[in-house]
Amino acid sequence: MDPLTIGMLVILAVLIFFMFRNGQKRKKDQEALLSKVVPGAEVMTTFGLFGTILEMDEDTNKVLLESSPGTVVTVHRQAIAKVVEDEPVVVADNAEIVEADDTHVEPATALPTEFDATTDVTDSRDKKADQ
């Protein structure tokens, strides 16, 4: 066999190896996600909806999510992208703490609107009709 054929076979073998390895990694990640998907878990769907799992139906692969109090949405089980875990807030050592009493907000000034009392709102067609 010539060296070019051997090189091509080696490259093919490496590609197949990485393909199987990535497949196994995705399968392991999916199994880890499914083990965390239980009623009461806070999740995010693939379309960006956050909610709490109320109920799961394994037979039909349907999940009932409560996105806000009283709002229940039914989604497919595969639509759950990740389980949201509360991350601790990290405060830098040199961060300045501002008390609520120290903040001062200026009142908003009224901005002129496009049509105020001094604006003539008659249409140019109305003016032509009057003439």
Backbone as CSV, one residue per row, in Angstrom:
resi,resn,N_x,N_y,N_z,CA_x,CA_y,CA_z,C_x,C_y,C_z
1,MET,0.843,-1.181,0.000,0.000,0.000,0.000,0.886,1.241,0.000
2,ASP,0.413,2.228,-0.709,1.207,3.450,-0.764,0.899,4.324,0.459
3,PRO,1.763,5.261,0.797,1.601,6.093,2.003,0.336,6.968,1.975
4,LEU,-0.105,7.377,0.803,-1.305,8.210,0.708,-2.543,7.433,1.168
5,THR,-2.668,6.197,0.762,-3.802,5.367,1.164,-3.777,5.116,2.668
6,ILE,-2.608,4.848,3.213,-2.479,4.626,4.655,-2.867,5.896,5.416
7,GLY,-2.418,7.044,4.930,-2.766,8.323,5.569,-4.264,8.574,5.553
8,MET,-4.903,8.287,4.421,-6.351,8.483,4.318,-7.102,7.548,5.273
9,LEU,-6.657,6.305,5.392,-7.296,5.363,6.310,-7.119,5.791,7.765
10,VAL,-5.957,6.338,8.097,-5.716,6.816,9.460,-6.638,8.000,9.769
11,ILE,-6.760,8.919,8.820,-7.646,10.073,9.017,-9.092,9.608,9.174
12,LEU,-9.516,8.645,8.371,-10.869,8.104,8.473,-11.093,7.454,9.837
13,ALA,-10.107,6.711,10.317,-10.225,6.060,11.622,-10.330,7.097,12.741
14,VAL,-9.556,8.177,12.647,-9.608,9.232,13.668,-10.981,9.913,13.656
15,LEU,-11.512,10.181,12.471,-12.834,10.807,12.372,-13.921,9.908,12.966
16,ILE,-13.865,8.627,12.678,-14.848,7.691,13.230,-14.730,7.626,14.751
17,PHE,-13.502,7.632,15.260,-13.281,7.611,16.706,-13.927,8.827,17.374
18,PHE,-13.680,10.023,16.823,-14.254,11.233,17.415,-15.773,11.270,17.278
19,MET,-16.299,10.712,16.200,-17.740,10.678,16.017,-18.394,9.828,17.114
20,PHE,-17.851,8.659,17.385,-18.403,7.807,18.440,-18.220,8.436,19.816
21,ARG,-17.087,9.072,20.028,-16.815,9.694,21.318,-17.793,10.837,21.593
22,ASN,-18.050,11.666,20.586,-19.001,12.763,20.766,-20.415,12.235,20.981
23,GLY,-20.776,11.163,20.305,-22.097,10.562,20.498,-22.275,10.044,21.913
24,GLN,-21.246,9.407,22.445,-21.322,8.900,23.814,-21.415,10.048,24.819
25,LYS,-20.679,11.130,24.550,-20.715,12.279,25.452,-22.103,12.922,25.445
26,ARG,-22.704,13.080,24.268,-24.055,13.645,24.180,-25.065,12.756,24.895
27,LYS,-24.916,11.442,24.750,-25.831,10.515,25.407,-25.696,10.621,26.924
28,LYS,-24.480,10.742,27.419,-24.248,10.864,28.855,-24.828,12.177,29.384
29,ASP,-24.658,13.268,28.626,-25.225,14.556,29.027,-26.749,14.505,29.044
30,GLN,-27.339,13.838,28.061,-28.800,13.717,27.994,-29.328,12.907,29.178
31,GLU,-28.636,11.833,29.541,-29.056,11.027,30.686,-28.940,11.820,31.986
32,ALA,-27.891,12.638,32.103,-27.736,13.471,33.297,-28.857,14.498,33.384
33,LEU,-29.244,15.067,32.242,-30.344,16.029,32.222,-31.648,15.359,32.621
34,LEU,-31.913,14.184,32.069,-33.165,13.487,32.376,-33.252,13.078,33.842
35,SER,-32.111,12.819,34.470,-32.151,12.461,35.887,-32.496,13.673,36.756
36,LYS,-32.205,14.888,36.258,-32.525,16.104,37.008,-33.941,16.605,36.732
37,VAL,-34.546,16.144,35.637,-35.881,16.601,35.254,-36.914,15.824,36.061
38,VAL,-37.314,16.425,37.165,-38.302,15.825,38.062,-39.311,16.909,38.436
39,PRO,-40.510,16.532,38.861,-41.468,17.550,39.297,-40.881,18.430,40.401
40,GLY,-41.057,19.736,40.231,-40.517,20.705,41.183,-39.236,21.361,40.712
41,ALA,-38.632,20.838,39.651,-37.383,21.404,39.148,-37.663,22.627,38.284
42,GLU,-36.814,23.633,38.397,-36.895,24.842,37.573,-36.127,24.563,36.285
43,VAL,-36.793,24.721,35.127,-36.176,24.372,33.847,-36.329,25.507,32.843
44,MET,-35.508,25.421,31.775,-35.633,26.317,30.635,-35.854,25.462,29.398
45,THR,-36.817,25.850,28.571,-37.104,25.095,27.358,-36.197,25.559,26.229
46,THR,-36.231,24.824,25.120,-35.400,25.183,23.976,-35.837,26.492,23.348
47,PHE,-37.061,26.935,23.598,-37.536,28.199,23.049,-37.509,29.320,24.078
48,GLY,-36.795,29.112,25.195,-36.528,30.179,26.150,-37.559,30.401,27.231
49,LEU,-38.497,29.501,27.401,-39.518,29.635,28.434,-38.998,29.016,29.727
50,PHE,-39.039,29.786,30.802,-38.644,29.286,32.109,-39.890,28.861,32.870
51,GLY,-39.772,27.783,33.618,-40.914,27.324,34.389,-40.537,26.226,35.358
52,THR,-41.502,25.856,36.174,-41.333,24.791,37.159,-42.154,23.594,36.708
53,ILE,-41.541,22.425,36.737,-42.236,21.210,36.315,-43.276,20.839,37.363
54,LEU,-44.521,20.716,36.911,-45.600,20.284,37.801,-45.830,18.789,37.701
55,GLU,-45.818,18.285,36.468,-46.176,16.885,36.239,-45.498,16.403,34.961
56,MET,-45.139,15.122,34.935,-44.540,14.512,33.746,-45.312,13.255,33.393
57,ASP,-45.607,13.082,32.104,-46.268,11.877,31.620,-45.262,11.131,30.752
58,GLU,-44.727,10.036,31.261,-43.698,9.270,30.558,-44.231,8.613,29.290
59,ASP,-45.508,8.230,29.279,-46.077,7.531,28.123,-46.194,8.443,26.907
60,THR,-46.657,9.672,27.125,-46.860,10.599,26.003,-45.741,11.622,25.872
61,ASN,-44.744,11.571,26.751,-43.613,12.509,26.753,-44.067,13.955,26.895
62,LYS,-45.097,14.190,27.680,-45.586,15.543,27.914,-45.199,15.990,29.313
63,VAL,-44.856,17.277,29.415,-44.475,17.871,30.689,-45.348,19.097,30.916
64,LEU,-45.913,19.214,32.110,-46.682,20.401,32.473,-45.753,21.358,33.202
65,LEU,-45.587,22.570,32.631,-44.739,23.601,33.225,-45.604,24.740,33.729
66,GLU,-45.264,25.251,34.888,-45.916,26.455,35.394,-44.938,27.601,35.191
67,SER,-45.236,28.476,34.204,-44.326,29.571,33.889,-44.519,30.758,34.822
68,SER,-45.727,30.976,35.281,-46.029,31.981,36.293,-47.202,31.438,37.102
69,PRO,-47.449,31.985,38.278,-48.533,31.437,39.095,-49.857,31.407,38.334
70,GLY,-50.402,30.219,38.170,-51.671,30.047,37.486,-51.564,29.811,35.992
71,THR,-50.373,29.944,35.409,-50.185,29.732,33.975,-49.460,28.414,33.768
72,VAL,-50.165,27.443,33.189,-49.597,26.114,32.975,-49.485,25.871,31.477
73,VAL,-48.316,25.410,31.051,-48.032,25.156,29.643,-47.655,23.690,29.494
74,THR,-48.146,23.045,28.440,-47.778,21.664,28.143,-46.736,21.670,27.036
75,VAL,-45.587,21.031,27.285,-44.521,20.943,26.283,-44.071,19.489,26.162
76,HIS,-43.389,19.197,25.080,-42.801,17.870,24.897,-41.573,17.759,25.791
77,ARG,-41.293,16.583,26.243,-40.172,16.373,27.159,-38.836,16.756,26.543
78,GLN,-38.696,16.572,25.236,-37.440,16.928,24.581,-37.271,18.432,24.409
79,ALA,-38.314,19.214,24.681,-38.212,20.671,24.583,-37.509,21.275,25.791
80,ILE,-37.244,20.479,26.806,-36.541,20.987,27.986,-35.053,21.002,27.681
81,ALA,-34.473,22.211,27.680,-33.070,22.367,27.311,-32.135,22.149,28.490
82,LYS,-32.491,22.721,29.646,-31.610,22.560,30.804,-32.377,22.797,32.084
83,VAL,-31.810,22.292,33.153,-32.353,22.515,34.483,-31.640,23.736,35.041
84,VAL,-32.413,24.720,35.486,-31.842,25.958,36.010,-31.490,25.735,37.463
85,GLU,-30.236,25.956,37.771,-29.773,25.808,39.143,-29.385,27.180,39.657
86,ASP,-29.787,27.487,40.883,-29.449,28.781,41.466,-27.947,28.854,41.678
87,GLU,-27.349,29.895,41.078,-25.915,30.089,41.236,-25.692,31.159,42.292
88,PRO,-24.722,30.960,43.173,-24.467,31.981,44.187,-23.930,33.254,43.536
89,VAL,-24.347,34.385,44.078,-23.896,35.672,43.559,-22.514,35.948,44.112
90,VAL,-21.573,36.229,43.222,-20.202,36.502,43.625,-20.005,38.009,43.626
91,VAL,-19.590,38.550,44.770,-19.345,39.980,44.891,-17.845,40.183,44.962
92,ALA,-17.337,41.095,44.148,-15.905,41.374,44.146,-15.512,42.030,45.465
93,ASP,-14.244,41.848,45.855,-13.764,42.410,47.108,-13.802,43.934,47.103
94,ASN,-13.567,44.537,45.937,-13.509,45.988,45.867,-14.840,46.611,45.443
95,ALA,-15.922,45.841,45.487,-17.233,46.349,45.080,-17.765,47.309,46.132
96,GLU,-18.399,48.379,45.653,-18.958,49.375,46.556,-20.415,49.031,46.842
97,ILE,-20.772,49.034,48.095,-22.140,48.728,48.490,-22.895,50.045,48.603
98,VAL,-23.998,50.142,47.887,-24.809,51.357,47.891,-26.083,51.073,48.669
99,GLU,-26.343,51.887,49.665,-27.556,51.745,50.460,-28.722,52.369,49.710
100,ALA,-29.916,51.926,50.003,-31.102,52.439,49.321,-31.321,53.919,49.614
101,ASP,-30.932,54.398,50.805,-31.121,55.801,51.158,-30.148,56.705,50.412
102,ASP,-29.039,56.152,49.917,-28.027,56.952,49.245,-28.372,57.251,47.795
103,THR,-29.330,56.571,47.244,-29.653,56.773,45.831,-30.589,57.953,45.686
104,HIS,-30.346,58.749,44.658,-31.187,59.910,44.385,-31.559,59.871,42.920
105,VAL,-32.843,59.878,42.648,-33.324,59.815,41.276,-33.996,61.131,40.951
106,GLU,-33.562,61.752,39.851,-34.176,62.997,39.402,-35.526,62.689,38.778
107,PRO,-36.536,63.527,39.035,-37.828,63.292,38.385,-37.716,63.528,36.887
108,ALA,-38.468,62.774,36.140,-38.429,62.896,34.686,-39.104,64.188,34.264
109,THR,-38.527,64.833,33.260,-39.136,66.046,32.730,-40.058,65.665,31.597
110,ALA,-41.075,66.460,31.405,-42.041,66.174,30.348,-41.414,66.484,28.999
111,LEU,-41.448,65.545,28.112,-40.919,65.737,26.774,-42.043,66.185,25.862
112,PRO,-41.744,67.097,24.937,-42.804,67.517,24.022,-43.212,66.357,23.130
113,THR,-44.491,66.256,22.891,-44.988,65.199,22.024,-45.046,65.703,20.597
114,GLU,-45.250,64.810,19.684,-45.294,65.179,18.273,-46.490,66.077,17.995
115,PHE,-47.617,65.783,18.618,-48.826,66.576,18.423,-49.229,67.168,19.760
116,ASP,-48.869,68.405,19.991,-49.336,69.066,21.197,-50.344,70.140,20.802
117,ALA,-50.737,70.987,21.724,-51.807,71.958,21.473,-51.429,72.981,20.407
118,THR,-50.147,73.220,20.192,-49.735,74.234,19.215,-49.529,73.664,17.829
119,THR,-49.655,72.385,17.649,-49.415,71.763,16.357,-50.700,71.757,15.545
120,ASP,-50.595,72.164,14.278,-51.738,72.125,13.373,-51.837,70.708,12.829
121,VAL,-52.906,70.002,13.143,-53.041,68.608,12.760,-53.911,68.410,11.536
122,THR,-54.294,69.484,10.878,-55.120,69.324,9.682,-54.273,68.787,8.553
123,ASP,-54.856,67.965,7.765,-54.165,67.332,6.649,-54.103,68.311,5.483
124,SER,-53.066,68.202,4.674,-52.932,69.092,3.522,-54.085,68.885,2.546
125,ARG,-54.660,67.713,2.495,-55.806,67.467,1.624,-57.022,68.245,2.102
126,ASP,-57.150,68.414,3.441,-58.255,69.197,3.980,-58.132,70.660,3.577
127,LYS,-56.901,71.165,3.545,-56.686,72.559,3.158,-57.059,72.772,1.699
128,LYS,-56.736,71.807,0.831,-57.068,71.925,-0.587,-58.576,71.879,-0.789
129,ALA,-59.269,71.102,0.015,-60.718,70.989,-0.113,-61.401,72.283,0.305
130,ASP,-60.796,73.004,1.274,-61.376,74.255,1.742,-61.244,75.362,0.703
131,GLN,-60.285,75.279,-0.180,-60.028,76.349,-1.161,-60.924,76.305,-2.317
